[in-house]
PDB file of C-alpha atoms and ligand atoms in Angstrom:
ATOM      1  CA  UNK A   1      -0.118  -0.084   0.017  1.00  0.00           C
ATOM      2  CA  UNK A   2       2.890   2.419   0.907  1.00  0.00           C
ATOM      3  CA  UNK A   3       4.614   1.426  -2.378  1.00  0.00           C
ATOM      4  CA  UNK A   4       1.453   2.399  -4.161  1.00  0.00           C
ATOM      5  CA  UNK A   5       1.157   5.691  -2.402  1.00  0.00           C
ATOM      6  CA  UNK A   6       4.965   6.390  -3.437  1.00  0.00           C
ATOM      7  CA  UNK A   7       4.312   5.478  -7.072  1.00  0.00           C
ATOM      8  CA  UNK A   8       1.356   7.766  -7.049  1.00  0.00           C
ATOM      9  CA  UNK A   9       3.354  10.550  -5.498  1.00  0.00           C
ATOM     10  CA  UNK A  10       6.079  10.095  -8.091  1.00  0.00           C
ATOM     11  CA  UNK A  11       3.657   9.970 -10.895  1.00  0.00           C
ATOM     12  CA  UNK A  12       1.919  13.260  -9.859  1.00  0.00           C
ATOM     13  CA  UNK A  13       5.333  14.979  -9.458  1.00  0.00           C
ATOM     14  CA  UNK A  14       6.219  13.943 -13.013  1.00  0.00           C
ATOM     15  CA  UNK A  15       2.944  15.387 -14.230  1.00  0.00           C
ATOM     16  CA  UNK A  16       3.441  18.534 -12.271  1.00  0.00           C
ATOM     17  CA  UNK A  17       6.804  19.005 -13.838  1.00  0.00           C
ATOM     18  CA  UNK A  18       5.454  18.209 -17.380  1.00  0.00           C
ATOM     19  CA  UNK A  19       8.154  15.478 -17.917  1.00  0.00           C
ATOM     20  CA  UNK A  20       7.259  11.838 -18.200  1.00  0.00           C
ATOM     21  CA  UNK A  21       8.799   8.490 -19.022  1.00  0.00           C
ATOM     22  CA  UNK A  22       6.543   5.649 -19.713  1.00  0.00           C
ATOM     23  CA  UNK A  23       6.615   2.284 -21.590  1.00  0.00           C
ATOM     24  CA  UNK A  24       6.032   2.034 -25.481  1.00  0.00           C
ATOM     25  CA  UNK A  25       5.383  -1.103 -27.416  1.00  0.00           C
ATOM     26  CA  UNK A  26       4.690   0.841 -30.974  1.00  0.00           C
ATOM     27  CA  UNK A  27       7.008   3.148 -32.683  1.00  0.00           C
ATOM     28  CA  UNK A  28       4.035   4.645 -34.245  1.00  0.00           C
ATOM     29  CA  UNK A  29       3.103   6.339 -30.959  1.00  0.00           C
ATOM     30  CA  UNK A  30       5.388   9.119 -31.693  1.00  0.00           C
ATOM     31  CA  UNK A  31       3.167  10.143 -34.774  1.00  0.00           C
ATOM     32  CA  UNK A  32       0.446  11.056 -32.202  1.00  0.00           C
ATOM     33  CA  UNK A  33       2.631  12.666 -29.847  1.00  0.00           C
ATOM     34  CA  UNK A  34       4.915  14.872 -32.174  1.00  0.00           C
ATOM     35  CA  UNK A  35       4.066  18.224 -33.632  1.00  0.00           C
ATOM     36  CA  UNK A  36       5.835  20.969 -35.729  1.00  0.00           C
ATOM     37  CA  UNK A  37       7.644  22.120 -32.554  1.00  0.00           C
ATOM     38  CA  UNK A  38       8.750  18.865 -31.444  1.00  0.00           C
ATOM     39  CA  UNK A  39      12.402  17.344 -31.706  1.00  0.00           C
ATOM     40  CA  UNK A  40      11.844  13.537 -31.920  1.00  0.00           C
ATOM     41  CA  UNK A  41      15.063  11.710 -30.732  1.00  0.00           C
ATOM     42  CA  UNK A  42      15.861   7.973 -31.574  1.00  0.00           C
ATOM     43  CA  UNK A  43      18.316   5.623 -29.954  1.00  0.00           C
ATOM     44  CA  UNK A  44      19.538   3.320 -32.613  1.00  0.00           C
ATOM     45  CA  UNK A  45      20.214  -0.314 -31.138  1.00  0.00           C
ATOM     46  CA  UNK A  46      17.157  -2.066 -30.332  1.00  0.00           C
ATOM     47  CA  UNK A  47      14.889   0.807 -31.024  1.00  0.00           C
ATOM     48  CA  UNK A  48      15.399   1.503 -34.664  1.00  0.00           C
ATOM     49  CA  UNK A  49      17.529  -1.333 -35.828  1.00  0.00           C
ATOM     50  CA  UNK A  50      18.923  -4.922 -34.815  1.00  0.00           C
ATOM     51  CA  UNK A  51      21.264  -7.305 -36.472  1.00  0.00           C
ATOM     52  CA  UNK A  52      19.540  -9.871 -38.601  1.00  0.00           C
ATOM     53  CA  UNK A  53      20.983 -12.518 -36.088  1.00  0.00           C
ATOM     54  CA  UNK A  54      21.841 -12.458 -32.519  1.00  0.00           C
ATOM     55  CA  UNK A  55      25.589 -12.242 -33.026  1.00  0.00           C
ATOM     56  CA  UNK A  56      26.292  -8.533 -32.637  1.00  0.00           C
ATOM     57  CA  UNK A  57      23.032  -7.618 -30.972  1.00  0.00           C
ATOM     58  CA  UNK A  58      22.957  -5.516 -27.931  1.00  0.00           C
ATOM     59  CA  UNK A  59      21.854  -8.636 -25.772  1.00  0.00           C
ATOM     60  CA  UNK A  60      24.969 -10.372 -27.188  1.00  0.00           C
ATOM     61  CA  UNK A  61      27.112  -7.407 -26.174  1.00  0.00           C
ATOM     62  CA  UNK A  62      25.923  -7.380 -22.682  1.00  0.00           C
ATOM     63  CA  UNK A  63      26.261 -11.200 -22.424  1.00  0.00           C
ATOM     64  CA  UNK A  64      29.841 -11.064 -23.354  1.00  0.00           C
ATOM     65  CA  UNK A  65      30.714  -8.290 -20.965  1.00  0.00           C
ATOM     66  CA  UNK A  66      28.631 -10.078 -18.084  1.00  0.00           C
ATOM     67  CA  UNK A  67      30.420 -13.169 -18.800  1.00  0.00           C
ATOM     68  CA  UNK A  68      33.938 -11.742 -18.676  1.00  0.00           C
ATOM     69  CA  UNK A  69      33.049  -9.953 -15.555  1.00  0.00           C
ATOM     70  CA  UNK A  70      31.693 -13.260 -14.026  1.00  0.00           C
ATOM     71  CA  UNK A  71      35.206 -14.754 -14.765  1.00  0.00           C
ATOM     72  CA  UNK A  72      36.824 -12.155 -12.675  1.00  0.00           C
ATOM     73  CA  UNK A  73      37.764  -9.543 -15.445  1.00  0.00           C
ATOM     74  CA  UNK A  74      37.361  -6.005 -14.728  1.00  0.00           C
ATOM     75  CA  UNK A  75      34.465  -3.952 -16.588  1.00  0.00           C
ATOM     76  CA  UNK A  76      36.729  -1.565 -18.239  1.00  0.00           C
ATOM     77  CA  UNK A  77      39.100  -4.327 -19.428  1.00  0.00           C
ATOM     78  CA  UNK A  78      36.208  -6.483 -20.704  1.00  0.00           C
ATOM     79  CA  UNK A  79      34.779  -3.621 -22.541  1.00  0.00           C
ATOM     80  CA  UNK A  80      38.227  -2.986 -24.391  1.00  0.00           C
ATOM     81  CA  UNK A  81      38.238  -6.366 -25.529  1.00  0.00           C
ATOM     82  CA  UNK A  82      34.495  -6.579 -26.554  1.00  0.00           C
ATOM     83  CA  UNK A  83      34.039  -3.251 -28.331  1.00  0.00           C
ATOM     84  CA  UNK A  84      36.529  -4.139 -31.117  1.00  0.00           C
ATOM     85  CA  UNK A  85      34.898  -7.528 -31.694  1.00  0.00           C
ATOM     86  CA  UNK A  86      31.347  -5.684 -31.812  1.00  0.00           C
ATOM     87  CA  UNK A  87      32.801  -3.312 -34.185  1.00  0.00           C
ATOM     88  CA  UNK A  88      34.181  -6.063 -36.305  1.00  0.00           C
ATOM     89  CA  UNK A  89      30.738  -7.762 -36.500  1.00  0.00           C
ATOM     90  CA  UNK A  90      28.957  -4.411 -37.312  1.00  0.00           C
ATOM     91  CA  UNK A  91      31.257  -4.101 -40.311  1.00  0.00           C
ATOM     92  CA  UNK A  92      29.715  -7.239 -41.997  1.00  0.00           C
ATOM     93  CA  UNK A  93      26.256  -7.650 -40.436  1.00  0.00           C
ATOM     94  CA  UNK A  94      23.220  -6.691 -42.072  1.00  0.00           C
ATOM     95  CA  UNK A  95      20.549  -5.179 -39.966  1.00  0.00           C
ATOM     96  CA  UNK A  96      16.700  -4.881 -39.997  1.00  0.00           C
ATOM     97  CA  UNK A  97      14.405  -2.502 -38.512  1.00  0.00           C
ATOM     98  CA  UNK A  98      12.824  -3.489 -34.971  1.00  0.00           C
ATOM     99  CA  UNK A  99       9.305  -3.188 -36.367  1.00  0.00           C
ATOM    100  CA  UNK A 100       7.996  -3.377 -39.996  1.00  0.00           C
ATOM    101  CA  UNK A 101       6.800   0.076 -39.586  1.00  0.00           C
ATOM    102  CA  UNK A 102       9.787   1.617 -38.131  1.00  0.00           C
ATOM    103  CA  UNK A 103      10.982   3.164 -41.409  1.00  0.00           C
ATOM    104  CA  UNK A 104       7.711   4.419 -42.357  1.00  0.00           C
ATOM    105  CA  UNK A 105       7.057   6.185 -39.022  1.00  0.00           C
ATOM    106  CA  UNK A 106      10.430   8.124 -39.368  1.00  0.00           C
ATOM    107  CA  UNK A 107       9.637   9.106 -42.905  1.00  0.00           C
ATOM    108  CA  UNK A 108       6.164  10.258 -41.935  1.00  0.00           C
ATOM    109  CA  UNK A 109       7.720  12.505 -39.214  1.00  0.00           C
ATOM    110  CA  UNK A 110      10.153  13.897 -41.846  1.00  0.00           C
ATOM    111  CA  UNK A 111       7.283  14.149 -44.362  1.00  0.00           C
ATOM    112  CA  UNK A 112       5.584  16.478 -41.780  1.00  0.00           C
ATOM    113  CA  UNK A 113       8.800  18.417 -41.580  1.00  0.00           C
ATOM    114  CA  UNK A 114       9.187  17.414 -37.753  1.00  0.00           C
ATOM    115  CA  UNK A 115      12.701  17.586 -36.687  1.00  0.00           C
ATOM    116  CA  UNK A 116      14.389  14.122 -35.788  1.00  0.00           C
ATOM    117  CA  UNK A 117      17.803  12.942 -34.822  1.00  0.00           C
ATOM    118  CA  UNK A 118      19.481   9.875 -33.658  1.00  0.00           C
ATOM    119  CA  UNK A 119      21.160   9.776 -30.238  1.00  0.00           C
ATOM    120  CA  UNK A 120      23.392   6.595 -29.723  1.00  0.00           C
ATOM    121  CA  UNK A 121      26.136   4.979 -27.474  1.00  0.00           C
ATOM    122  CA  UNK A 122      27.781   3.991 -30.512  1.00  0.00           C
ATOM    123  CA  UNK A 123      31.070   5.782 -30.645  1.00  0.00           C
ATOM    124  CA  UNK A 124      33.007   7.859 -33.315  1.00  0.00           C
ATOM    125  CA  UNK A 125      34.662   4.891 -35.186  1.00  0.00           C
ATOM    126  CA  UNK A 126      31.268   3.316 -35.897  1.00  0.00           C
ATOM    127  CA  UNK A 127      29.635   6.513 -37.237  1.00  0.00           C
ATOM    128  CA  UNK A 128      29.999   5.980 -40.960  1.00  0.00           C
ATOM    129  CA  UNK A 129      29.227   2.319 -40.723  1.00  0.00           C
ATOM    130  CA  UNK A 130      26.034   3.158 -38.691  1.00  0.00           C
ATOM    131  CA  UNK A 131      24.937   5.649 -41.221  1.00  0.00           C
ATOM    132  CA  UNK A 132      25.266   2.940 -43.924  1.00  0.00           C
ATOM    133  CA  UNK A 133      23.481   0.445 -41.725  1.00  0.00           C
ATOM    134  CA  UNK A 134      20.505   2.818 -41.337  1.00  0.00           C
ATOM    135  CA  UNK A 135      20.495   3.782 -44.855  1.00  0.00           C
ATOM    136  CA  UNK A 136      20.277   0.053 -45.707  1.00  0.00           C
ATOM    137  CA  UNK A 137      16.740   0.220 -44.090  1.00  0.00           C
ATOM    138  CA  UNK A 138      15.760   3.462 -45.712  1.00  0.00           C
ATOM    139  CA  UNK A 139      16.400   5.727 -42.635  1.00  0.00           C
ATOM    140  CA  UNK A 140      18.331   9.052 -43.108  1.00  0.00           C
ATOM    141  CA  UNK A 141      18.235  11.744 -40.353  1.00  0.00           C
ATOM    142  CA  UNK A 142      19.686  14.306 -42.664  1.00  0.00           C
ATOM    143  CA  UNK A 143      16.184  14.958 -44.056  1.00  0.00           C
ATOM    144  CA  UNK A 144      14.948  16.829 -41.142  1.00  0.00           C
ATOM    145  CA  UNK A 145      17.819  17.262 -38.609  1.00  0.00           C
ATOM    146  CA  UNK A 146      17.473  20.622 -37.170  1.00  0.00           C
ATOM    147  CA  UNK A 147      21.344  21.043 -37.752  1.00  0.00           C
ATOM    148  CA  UNK A 148      23.196  20.473 -40.845  1.00  0.00           C
ATOM    149  CA  UNK A 149      26.796  20.597 -40.263  1.00  0.00           C
ATOM    150  CA  UNK A 150      28.854  17.939 -38.536  1.00  0.00           C
ATOM    151  CA  UNK A 151      30.843  18.824 -35.296  1.00  0.00           C
ATOM    152  CA  UNK A 152      32.914  17.367 -32.621  1.00  0.00           C
ATOM    153  CA  UNK A 153      31.772  17.893 -28.989  1.00  0.00           C
ATOM    154  CA  UNK A 154      34.866  18.767 -27.132  1.00  0.00           C
ATOM    155  CA  UNK A 155      36.003  16.485 -24.241  1.00  0.00           C
ATOM    156  CA  UNK A 156      36.086  19.375 -21.624  1.00  0.00           C
ATOM    157  CA  UNK A 157      32.513  19.830 -22.023  1.00  0.00           C
ATOM    158  CA  UNK A 158      31.446  16.377 -21.309  1.00  0.00           C
ATOM    159  CA  UNK A 159      31.589  14.042 -18.300  1.00  0.00           C
ATOM    160  CA  UNK A 160      33.871  11.540 -19.842  1.00  0.00           C
ATOM    161  CA  UNK A 161      34.184   7.840 -19.020  1.00  0.00           C
ATOM    162  CA  UNK A 162      37.661   7.422 -17.461  1.00  0.00           C
ATOM    163  CA  UNK A 163      38.776   4.393 -19.349  1.00  0.00           C
ATOM    164  CA  UNK A 164      37.952   5.785 -22.877  1.00  0.00           C
ATOM    165  CA  UNK A 165      38.283   9.692 -22.585  1.00  0.00           C
ATOM    166  CA  UNK A 166      36.424   9.917 -25.745  1.00  0.00           C
ATOM    167  CA  UNK A 167      34.727  13.044 -27.302  1.00  0.00           C
ATOM    168  CA  UNK A 168      31.290  12.836 -28.914  1.00  0.00           C
ATOM    169  CA  UNK A 169      30.481  13.541 -32.573  1.00  0.00           C
ATOM    170  CA  UNK A 170      27.406  14.948 -34.539  1.00  0.00           C
ATOM    171  CA  UNK A 171      27.381  13.349 -37.967  1.00  0.00           C
ATOM    172  CA  UNK A 172      24.431  13.457 -40.546  1.00  0.00           C
ATOM    173  CA  UNK A 173      21.771  14.089 -37.825  1.00  0.00           C
ATOM    174  CA  UNK A 174      23.227  11.464 -35.353  1.00  0.00           C
ATOM    175  CA  UNK A 175      24.758  12.241 -32.026  1.00  0.00           C
ATOM    176  CA  UNK A 176      27.522   9.621 -31.260  1.00  0.00           C
ATOM    177  CA  UNK A 177      27.865   9.682 -27.457  1.00  0.00           C
ATOM    178  CA  UNK A 178      30.293   6.826 -26.927  1.00  0.00           C
ATOM    179  CA  UNK A 179      30.576   6.522 -23.200  1.00  0.00           C
ATOM    180  CA  UNK A 180      29.327  10.035 -22.483  1.00  0.00           C
ATOM    181  CA  UNK A 181      26.010  10.671 -20.746  1.00  0.00           C
ATOM    182  CA  UNK A 182      23.293  11.055 -23.411  1.00  0.00           C
ATOM    183  CA  UNK A 183      21.546  13.871 -21.311  1.00  0.00           C
ATOM    184  CA  UNK A 184      24.688  15.737 -21.201  1.00  0.00           C
ATOM    185  CA  UNK A 185      25.482  15.462 -24.912  1.00  0.00           C
ATOM    186  CA  UNK A 186      21.983  16.667 -25.710  1.00  0.00           C
ATOM    187  CA  UNK A 187      22.325  19.847 -23.706  1.00  0.00           C
ATOM    188  CA  UNK A 188      25.514  20.448 -25.508  1.00  0.00           C
ATOM    189  CA  UNK A 189      23.920  19.881 -28.842  1.00  0.00           C
ATOM    190  CA  UNK A 190      21.567  22.597 -27.963  1.00  0.00           C
ATOM    191  CA  UNK A 191      24.133  24.947 -26.650  1.00  0.00           C
ATOM    192  CA  UNK A 192      26.548  24.409 -29.732  1.00  0.00           C
ATOM    193  CA  UNK A 193      23.946  24.609 -32.260  1.00  0.00           C
ATOM    194  CA  UNK A 194      21.678  27.194 -30.697  1.00  0.00           C
ATOM    195  CA  UNK A 195      18.750  25.193 -31.478  1.00  0.00           C
ATOM    196  CA  UNK A 196      16.064  24.553 -28.832  1.00  0.00           C
ATOM    197  CA  UNK A 197      12.834  22.903 -29.560  1.00  0.00           C
ATOM    198  CA  UNK A 198       9.534  23.441 -27.561  1.00  0.00           C
ATOM    199  CA  UNK A 199       9.117  19.810 -26.907  1.00  0.00           C
ATOM    200  CA  UNK A 200      11.289  16.699 -26.954  1.00  0.00           C
ATOM    201  CA  UNK A 201      10.369  12.970 -27.321  1.00  0.00           C
ATOM    202  CA  UNK A 202      12.914  10.466 -26.825  1.00  0.00           C
ATOM    203  CA  UNK A 203      12.640   6.682 -27.832  1.00  0.00           C
ATOM    204  CA  UNK A 204      15.185   4.299 -26.268  1.00  0.00           C
ATOM    205  CA  UNK A 205      15.105   0.853 -24.858  1.00  0.00           C
ATOM    206  CA  UNK A 206      17.307   1.594 -22.076  1.00  0.00           C
ATOM    207  CA  UNK A 207      15.626   3.290 -18.963  1.00  0.00           C
ATOM    208  CA  UNK A 208      18.903   4.749 -17.763  1.00  0.00           C
ATOM    209  CA  UNK A 209      19.375   6.807 -20.933  1.00  0.00           C
ATOM    210  CA  UNK A 210      15.742   8.155 -20.704  1.00  0.00           C
ATOM    211  CA  UNK A 211      16.368   9.185 -17.036  1.00  0.00           C
ATOM    212  CA  UNK A 212      19.783  10.696 -17.854  1.00  0.00           C
ATOM    213  CA  UNK A 213      18.019  12.948 -20.572  1.00  0.00           C
ATOM    214  CA  UNK A 214      15.170  13.802 -18.454  1.00  0.00           C
ATOM    215  CA  UNK A 215      17.450  14.719 -15.499  1.00  0.00           C
ATOM    216  CA  UNK A 216      19.625  16.956 -17.480  1.00  0.00           C
ATOM    217  CA  UNK A 217      16.841  18.672 -19.290  1.00  0.00           C
ATOM    218  CA  UNK A 218      15.001  19.293 -15.875  1.00  0.00           C
ATOM    219  CA  UNK A 219      18.187  20.989 -14.669  1.00  0.00           C
ATOM    220  CA  UNK A 220      17.816  23.370 -17.357  1.00  0.00           C
ATOM    221  CA  UNK A 221      14.183  23.849 -16.573  1.00  0.00           C
ATOM    222  CA  UNK A 222      13.118  22.060 -19.839  1.00  0.00           C
ATOM    223  CA  UNK A 223      10.090  19.956 -18.654  1.00  0.00           C
ATOM    224  CA  UNK A 224       8.245  19.488 -21.969  1.00  0.00           C
ATOM    225  CA  UNK A 225       9.810  15.951 -22.291  1.00  0.00           C
ATOM    226  CA  UNK A 226       8.221  12.757 -23.121  1.00  0.00           C
ATOM    227  CA  UNK A 227      10.689   9.635 -22.661  1.00  0.00           C
ATOM    228  CA  UNK A 228       9.361   6.437 -24.203  1.00  0.00           C
ATOM    229  CA  UNK A 229      10.944   3.150 -22.985  1.00  0.00           C
ATOM    230  CA  UNK A 230      10.796   1.211 -26.113  1.00  0.00           C
ATOM    231  CA  UNK A 231      10.085  -2.407 -25.078  1.00  0.00           C
ATOM    232  CA  UNK A 232       9.746  -4.218 -28.526  1.00  0.00           C
ATOM    233  CA  UNK A 233      12.932  -5.918 -28.205  1.00  0.00           C
ATOM    234  CA  UNK A 234      12.528  -7.095 -24.549  1.00  0.00           C
ATOM    235  CA  UNK A 235      11.221 -10.591 -25.455  1.00  0.00           C
ATOM    236  CA  UNK A 236      14.420 -11.217 -27.799  1.00  0.00           C
ATOM    237  CA  UNK A 237      16.658  -9.765 -25.011  1.00  0.00           C
ATOM    238  CA  UNK A 238      15.171 -12.105 -22.285  1.00  0.00           C
ATOM    239  CA  UNK A 239      15.307 -15.231 -24.633  1.00  0.00           C
ATOM    240  CA  UNK A 240      18.793 -14.436 -25.728  1.00  0.00           C
ATOM    241  CA  UNK A 241      20.569 -17.715 -26.560  1.00  0.00           C
ATOM    242  CA  UNK A 242      24.181 -17.685 -26.054  1.00  0.00           C
ATOM    243  CA  UNK A 243      24.903 -21.019 -27.604  1.00  0.00           C
ATOM    244  CA  UNK A 244      23.637 -19.689 -30.945  1.00  0.00           C
ATOM    245  CA  UNK A 245      25.832 -16.628 -30.711  1.00  0.00           C
ATOM    246  CA  UNK A 246      28.821 -18.667 -29.702  1.00  0.00           C
ATOM    247  CA  UNK A 247      28.545 -20.839 -32.899  1.00  0.00           C
ATOM    248  CA  UNK A 248      27.996 -17.756 -35.067  1.00  0.00           C
ATOM    249  CA  UNK A 249      31.096 -16.217 -33.496  1.00  0.00           C
ATOM    250  CA  UNK A 250      33.213 -19.109 -34.383  1.00  0.00           C
ATOM    251  CA  UNK A 251      32.207 -18.969 -37.883  1.00  0.00           C
ATOM    252  CA  UNK A 252      33.026 -15.312 -37.978  1.00  0.00           C
ATOM    253  CA  UNK A 253      36.801 -16.138 -36.835  1.00  0.00           C
ATOM    254  CA  UNK A 254      36.949 -18.946 -39.443  1.00  0.00           C
ATOM    255  CA  UNK A 255      39.250 -18.387 -42.412  1.00  0.00           C
ATOM    256  CA  UNK A 256      38.801 -20.800 -45.226  1.00  0.00           C
ATOM    257  CA  UNK A 257      41.647 -23.045 -46.019  1.00  0.00           C
ATOM    258  CA  UNK A 258      43.036 -22.787 -49.520  1.00  0.00           C
ATOM    259  CA  UNK A 259      41.676 -26.294 -50.316  1.00  0.00           C
ATOM    260  CA  UNK A 260      38.408 -25.289 -49.209  1.00  0.00           C
ATOM    261  CA  UNK A 261      38.245 -22.210 -51.203  1.00  0.00           C
ATOM    262  CA  UNK A 262      39.418 -24.056 -54.303  1.00  0.00           C
ATOM    263  CA  UNK A 263      36.694 -26.613 -53.675  1.00  0.00           C
ATOM    264  CA  UNK A 264      34.210 -23.991 -53.479  1.00  0.00           C
ATOM    265  CA  UNK A 265      35.683 -22.491 -56.720  1.00  0.00           C
ATOM    266  CA  UNK A 266      35.448 -25.690 -58.579  1.00  0.00           C
ATOM    267  CA  UNK A 267      31.781 -26.084 -57.819  1.00  0.00           C
TER     268      UNK A 267
HETATM  269 MG1   MG B 301      19.472   0.843 -27.550  1.00  0.00          MG
END
């Protein structure tokens, strides 16, 4: 009962402040919420796109990270090993949209002239490949991004993750945060471009990123914010099968012998 009262209190505070984070199981919901004064922000992995197989997925990445930590490896050290492998997979993997309507929804927002950008934890080395992956499913943020020119966000303006010390990058309508706080980066985007929408909608499958953005916006007294915790990929994350991913990883590492290659040629 006390929990229920606490929940209602938190809910009423959110409504009072005008900001809200809630669950979302259909990307098309943004079409009913966004208007011409809105900036719609999309996370990328498990929100817009996912690999066509489990290898290289967000859930695979987290499994690899957890697995190494369970075996005693430090978080930073594990991350340093897995990121290059994840990047290698991204270079070759095909992707699909998380819902069949995803591309239509982004295009429909753009057709209405509504500002849209991407905001991803992917880091700078993955920027061009990410743009190609999105293009392969028909998504291009340049169409209605509120700022045209690409730019770096300097290190001294961000809370940088110690082990990586990486700046952030804005390229073709996408903010690549790397290990930086998404909320902090969004504020820097507004500051560096001079652009400030009346309303922000942010779709992300990770609650912590939604909270980070909501928190930073609230600090600047920007409360016209709707965070949508996108849960369409939750089932896949829950049912992740590491044995399938392990086999796929073994094949990725496998180089064909000359004999095998000749055999294939002679078919
Ligand atoms: Mg994501």
